Coordinates of C-alpha atoms and ligand atoms in Angstrom, one line a residue:
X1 CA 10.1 -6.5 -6.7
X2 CA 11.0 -4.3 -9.4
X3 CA 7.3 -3.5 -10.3
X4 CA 4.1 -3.7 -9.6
X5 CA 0.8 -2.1 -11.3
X6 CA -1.0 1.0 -9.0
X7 CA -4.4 3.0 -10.2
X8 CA -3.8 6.9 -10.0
X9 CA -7.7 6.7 -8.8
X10 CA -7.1 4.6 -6.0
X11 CA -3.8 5.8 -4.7
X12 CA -5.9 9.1 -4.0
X13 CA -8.1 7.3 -1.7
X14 CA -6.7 7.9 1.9
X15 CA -6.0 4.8 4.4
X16 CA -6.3 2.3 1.3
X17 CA -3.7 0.2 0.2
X18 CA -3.4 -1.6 -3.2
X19 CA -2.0 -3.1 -5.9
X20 CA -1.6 -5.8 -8.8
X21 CA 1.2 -8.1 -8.8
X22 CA 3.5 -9.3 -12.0
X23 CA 5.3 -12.5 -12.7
X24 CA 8.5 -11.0 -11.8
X25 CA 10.6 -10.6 -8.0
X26 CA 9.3 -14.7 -6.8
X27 CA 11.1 -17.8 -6.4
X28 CA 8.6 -19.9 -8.1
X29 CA 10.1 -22.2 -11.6
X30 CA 9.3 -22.5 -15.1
X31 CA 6.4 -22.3 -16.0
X32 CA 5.7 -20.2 -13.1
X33 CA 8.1 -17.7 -13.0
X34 CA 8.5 -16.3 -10.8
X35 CA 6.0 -15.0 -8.7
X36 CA 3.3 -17.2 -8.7
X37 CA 0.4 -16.4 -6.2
X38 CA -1.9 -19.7 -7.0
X39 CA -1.6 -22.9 -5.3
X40 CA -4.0 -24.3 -7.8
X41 CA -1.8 -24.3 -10.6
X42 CA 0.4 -27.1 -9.8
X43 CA 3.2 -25.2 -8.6
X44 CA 5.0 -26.1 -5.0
X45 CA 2.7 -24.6 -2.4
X46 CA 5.6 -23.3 0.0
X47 CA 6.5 -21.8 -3.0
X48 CA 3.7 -20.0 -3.5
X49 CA 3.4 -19.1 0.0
X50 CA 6.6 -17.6 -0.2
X51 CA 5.6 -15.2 -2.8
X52 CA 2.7 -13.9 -1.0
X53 CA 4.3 -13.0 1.7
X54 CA 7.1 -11.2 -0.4
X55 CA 4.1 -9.8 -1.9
X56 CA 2.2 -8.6 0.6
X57 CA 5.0 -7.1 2.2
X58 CA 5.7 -4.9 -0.6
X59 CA 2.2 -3.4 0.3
X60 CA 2.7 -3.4 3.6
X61 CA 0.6 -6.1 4.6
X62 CA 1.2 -9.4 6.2
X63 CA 0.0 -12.9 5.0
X64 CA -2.1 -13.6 7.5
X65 CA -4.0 -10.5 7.0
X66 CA -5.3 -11.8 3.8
X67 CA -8.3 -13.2 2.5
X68 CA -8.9 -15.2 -1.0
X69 CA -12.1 -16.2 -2.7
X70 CA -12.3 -19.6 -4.1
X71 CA -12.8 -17.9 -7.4
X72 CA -15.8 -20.4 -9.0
X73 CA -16.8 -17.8 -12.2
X74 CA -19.5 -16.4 -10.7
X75 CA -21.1 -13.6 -9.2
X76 CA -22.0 -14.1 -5.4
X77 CA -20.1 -11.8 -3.0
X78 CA -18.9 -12.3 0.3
X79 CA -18.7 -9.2 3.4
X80 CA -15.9 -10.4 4.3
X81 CA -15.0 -9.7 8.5
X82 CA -12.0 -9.9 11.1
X83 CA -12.8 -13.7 11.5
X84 CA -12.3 -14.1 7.8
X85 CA -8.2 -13.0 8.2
X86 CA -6.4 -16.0 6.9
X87 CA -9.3 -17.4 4.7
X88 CA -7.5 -19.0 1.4
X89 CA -3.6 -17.5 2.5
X90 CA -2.1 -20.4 3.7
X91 CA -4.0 -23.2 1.1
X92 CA -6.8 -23.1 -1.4
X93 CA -9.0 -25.7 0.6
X94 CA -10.2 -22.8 3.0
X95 CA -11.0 -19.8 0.6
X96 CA -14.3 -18.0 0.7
X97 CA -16.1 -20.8 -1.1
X98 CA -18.4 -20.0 -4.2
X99 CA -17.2 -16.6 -4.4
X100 CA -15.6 -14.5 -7.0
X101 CA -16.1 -11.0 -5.1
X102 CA -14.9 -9.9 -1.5
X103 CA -15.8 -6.3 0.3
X104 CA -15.2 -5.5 4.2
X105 CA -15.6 -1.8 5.6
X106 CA -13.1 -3.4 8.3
X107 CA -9.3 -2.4 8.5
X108 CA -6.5 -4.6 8.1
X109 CA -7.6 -6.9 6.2
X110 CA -6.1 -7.8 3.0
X111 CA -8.6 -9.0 -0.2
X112 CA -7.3 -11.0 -2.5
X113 CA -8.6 -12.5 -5.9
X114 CA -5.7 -14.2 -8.7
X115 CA -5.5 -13.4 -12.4
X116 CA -4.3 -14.7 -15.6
X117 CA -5.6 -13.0 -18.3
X118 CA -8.9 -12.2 -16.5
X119 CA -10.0 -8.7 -15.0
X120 CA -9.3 -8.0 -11.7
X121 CA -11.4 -4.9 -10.4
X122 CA -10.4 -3.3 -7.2
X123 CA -12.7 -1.3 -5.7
X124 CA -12.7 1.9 -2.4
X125 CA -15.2 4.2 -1.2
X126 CA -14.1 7.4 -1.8
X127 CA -13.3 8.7 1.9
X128 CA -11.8 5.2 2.2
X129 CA -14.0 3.8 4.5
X130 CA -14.8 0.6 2.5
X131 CA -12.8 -1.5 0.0
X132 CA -13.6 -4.6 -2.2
X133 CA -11.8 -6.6 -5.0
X134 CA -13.7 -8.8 -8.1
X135 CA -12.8 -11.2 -10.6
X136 CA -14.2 -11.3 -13.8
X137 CA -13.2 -13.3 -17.1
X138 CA -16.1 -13.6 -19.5
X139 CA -18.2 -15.7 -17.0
X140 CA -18.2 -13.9 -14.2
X141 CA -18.5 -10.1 -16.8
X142 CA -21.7 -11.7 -18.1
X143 CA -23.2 -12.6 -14.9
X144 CA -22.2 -9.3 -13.6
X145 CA -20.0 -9.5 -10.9
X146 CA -18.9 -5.9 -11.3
X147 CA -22.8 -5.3 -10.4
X148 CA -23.1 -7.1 -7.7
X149 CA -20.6 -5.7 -5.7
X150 CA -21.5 -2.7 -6.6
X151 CA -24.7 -3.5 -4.9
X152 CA -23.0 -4.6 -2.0
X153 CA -20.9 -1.2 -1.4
X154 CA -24.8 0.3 -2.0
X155 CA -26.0 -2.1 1.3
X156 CA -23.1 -0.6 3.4
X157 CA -24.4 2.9 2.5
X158 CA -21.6 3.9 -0.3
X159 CA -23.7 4.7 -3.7
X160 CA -22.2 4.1 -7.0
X161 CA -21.1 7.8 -7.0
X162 CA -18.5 7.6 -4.2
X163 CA -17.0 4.3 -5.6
X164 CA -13.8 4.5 -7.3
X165 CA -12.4 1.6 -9.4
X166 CA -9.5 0.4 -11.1
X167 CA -9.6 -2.8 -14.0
X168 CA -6.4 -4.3 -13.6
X169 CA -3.9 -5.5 -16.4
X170 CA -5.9 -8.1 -18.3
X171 CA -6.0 -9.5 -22.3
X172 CA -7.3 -7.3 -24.3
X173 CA -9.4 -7.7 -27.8
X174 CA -5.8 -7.7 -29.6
X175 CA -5.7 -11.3 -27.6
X176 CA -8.6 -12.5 -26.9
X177 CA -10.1 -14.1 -29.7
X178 CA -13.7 -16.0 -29.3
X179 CA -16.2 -18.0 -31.3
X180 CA -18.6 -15.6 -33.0
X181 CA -21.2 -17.1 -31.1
X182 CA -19.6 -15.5 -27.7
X183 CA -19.2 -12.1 -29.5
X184 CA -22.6 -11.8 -30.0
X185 CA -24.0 -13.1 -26.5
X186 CA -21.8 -10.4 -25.4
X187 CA -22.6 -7.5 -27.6
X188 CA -26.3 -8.5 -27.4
X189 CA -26.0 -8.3 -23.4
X190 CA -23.3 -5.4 -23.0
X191 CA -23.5 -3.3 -25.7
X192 CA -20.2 -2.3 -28.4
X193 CA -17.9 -1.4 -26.5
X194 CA -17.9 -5.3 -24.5
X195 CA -16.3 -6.7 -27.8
X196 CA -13.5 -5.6 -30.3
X197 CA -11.3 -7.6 -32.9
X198 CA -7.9 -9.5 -32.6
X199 CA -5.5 -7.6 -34.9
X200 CA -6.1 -10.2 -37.4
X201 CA -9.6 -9.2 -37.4
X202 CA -11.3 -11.8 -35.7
X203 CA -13.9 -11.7 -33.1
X204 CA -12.6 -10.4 -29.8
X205 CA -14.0 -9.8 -26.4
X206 CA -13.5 -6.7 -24.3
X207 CA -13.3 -7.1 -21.1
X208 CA -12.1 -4.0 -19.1
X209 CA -14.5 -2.1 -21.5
X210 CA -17.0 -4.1 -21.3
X211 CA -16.6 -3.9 -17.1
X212 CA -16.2 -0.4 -17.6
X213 CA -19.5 0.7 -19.5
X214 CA -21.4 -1.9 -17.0
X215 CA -19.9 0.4 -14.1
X216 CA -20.6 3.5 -15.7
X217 CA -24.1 2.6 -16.4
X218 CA -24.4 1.9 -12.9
X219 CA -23.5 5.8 -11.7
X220 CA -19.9 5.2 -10.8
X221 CA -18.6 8.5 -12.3
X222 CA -16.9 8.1 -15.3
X223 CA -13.1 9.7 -13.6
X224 CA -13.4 7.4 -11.0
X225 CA -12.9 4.3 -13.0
X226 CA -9.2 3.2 -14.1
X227 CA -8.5 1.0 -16.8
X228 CA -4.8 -0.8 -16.7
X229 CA -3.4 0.1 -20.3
X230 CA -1.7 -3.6 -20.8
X231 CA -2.3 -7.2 -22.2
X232 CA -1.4 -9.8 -20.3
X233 CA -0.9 -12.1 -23.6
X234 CA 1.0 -9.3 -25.0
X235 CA 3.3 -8.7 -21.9
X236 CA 4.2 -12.4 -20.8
X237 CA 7.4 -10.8 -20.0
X238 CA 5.6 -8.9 -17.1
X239 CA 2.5 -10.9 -16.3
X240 CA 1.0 -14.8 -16.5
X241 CA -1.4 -15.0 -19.4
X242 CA -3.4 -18.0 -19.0
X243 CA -4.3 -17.6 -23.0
X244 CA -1.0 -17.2 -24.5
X245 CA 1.0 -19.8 -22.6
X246 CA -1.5 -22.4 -22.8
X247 CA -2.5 -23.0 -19.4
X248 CA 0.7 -23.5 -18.0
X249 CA 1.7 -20.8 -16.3
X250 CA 1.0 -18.9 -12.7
X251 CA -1.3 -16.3 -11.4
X252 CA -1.1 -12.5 -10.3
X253 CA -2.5 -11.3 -7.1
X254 CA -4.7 -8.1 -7.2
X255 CA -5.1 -6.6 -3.2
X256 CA -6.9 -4.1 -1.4
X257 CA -6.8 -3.7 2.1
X258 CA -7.4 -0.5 4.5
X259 CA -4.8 0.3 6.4
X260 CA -5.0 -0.3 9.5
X261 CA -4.3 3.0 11.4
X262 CA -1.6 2.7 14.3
X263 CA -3.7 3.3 17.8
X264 CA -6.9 2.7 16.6
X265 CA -9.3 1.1 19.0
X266 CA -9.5 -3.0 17.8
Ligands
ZN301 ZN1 -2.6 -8.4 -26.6

């Protein structure tokens, strides 16, 4: 695995581990080349297992370490817990149902969400001691998914002021052209910055700004959130882009785990 994408903000964070996957250093076949992490696309499912454990490796982590959410659009979000381990790894059937956000203040286990096109937000408590992962297209940005995991970190004790974030690689506005009906709803709801135009000049969404601002506004400090510079739709060479290959194609993993230190007590 030649590459894979890594937020200077959450590198800094001791005992985490994280990262996004790209398309590329799998065994999967057209359209899903190569590394495709989603059993839901119609790809061969030992395939897919077999890039998640190349995957996971890369980071250190094993397979069977890792939890998925079913990934619905939504905002609910799970605390996820040592029984969880496994949840979603091995098949799709046994993900965290309904659930679009995981967090878990408990080491060595891995969270997992999958992308195409849509944000994936990794988050860590600043002294490490807590890590979660999001996914948010325009559904799940709307209802606020990015909030309510924030709120979630604020139940285990970590305010919004010792979070730090990353927004993964994701379309951006040059992309992501909508209906001017959905530009609006989302300007109306999130403000400028949640919507931009295609270079064409048609209405666009925003979605790692639009994540962004909803973070800020929430009191994560405004260093401690990293935005991913790519598009996906621009980069197909690098990542799946659900938008600009039509729905045929495969899915990136975004993880977060803390690492399990070596002699800890179980
Ligand atoms: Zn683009």
């Amino acid at each position: 695995m030649d590459f894979f994408w890594q937020s200077r903000v959450l590198a800094a964070v001791p005992g985490v581990v994280h990262g996004v996957s790209t398309r590329r250093g799998g065994v999967s076949r057209p359209p899903y080349t190569s590394l495709n992490m989603g059993f839901h696309t119609g790809d061969r499912p030992e395939d897919v297992v077999e890039n998640r454990r190349r995957w996971l490796e890369v980071l250190g982590l094993r397979l069977d370490e890792a939890v998925f959410a079913e990934q619905v659009h939504g905002a609910e979000v799970a605390l996820v817990a040592a029984g969880d381990r496994g949840k979603g790894a091995l098949r799709l059937e046994d993900a965290v149902p309904g659930t679009d956000a995981l967090v878990t203040a408990e080491a060595g286990i891995a969270l997992a969400v999958l992308v195409a096109d849509c944000v994936p937000i990794l988050f860590a408590a600043a002294d490490g001691s807590a890590v979660g992962v999001a996914h948010a297209g325009w559904r799940g940005t709307l209802a606020a998914v990015a909030a309510r995991t924030v709120r979630r970190f604020a139940e285990l004790g970590i305010p919004p002021r010792q979070l730090r974030v990353a927004l993964g690689p994701c379309i951006r506005p040059c992309c992501y052209e909508v209906s001017e009906d959905l530009y609006q709803r989302f300007r109306e709801k999130l403000g400028p910055e949640a919507v931009g135009h295609t270079r064409a000049g048609r209405p666009a969404l925003d979605l790692a700004a639009a994540n962004r601002s909803l973070l800020l506004s929430l009191g994560v400090p405004q260093g401690a959130v990293d935005v991913a510079p790519d598009c996906t739709a621009c980069r197909t060479d690098l990542y799946f882009s659900h938008r600009a290959e039509k729905g045929k194609t495969g899915r990136m993993a975004a993880v977060i785990a803390r690492r399990s230190a070596a002699g800890s007590l179980p």
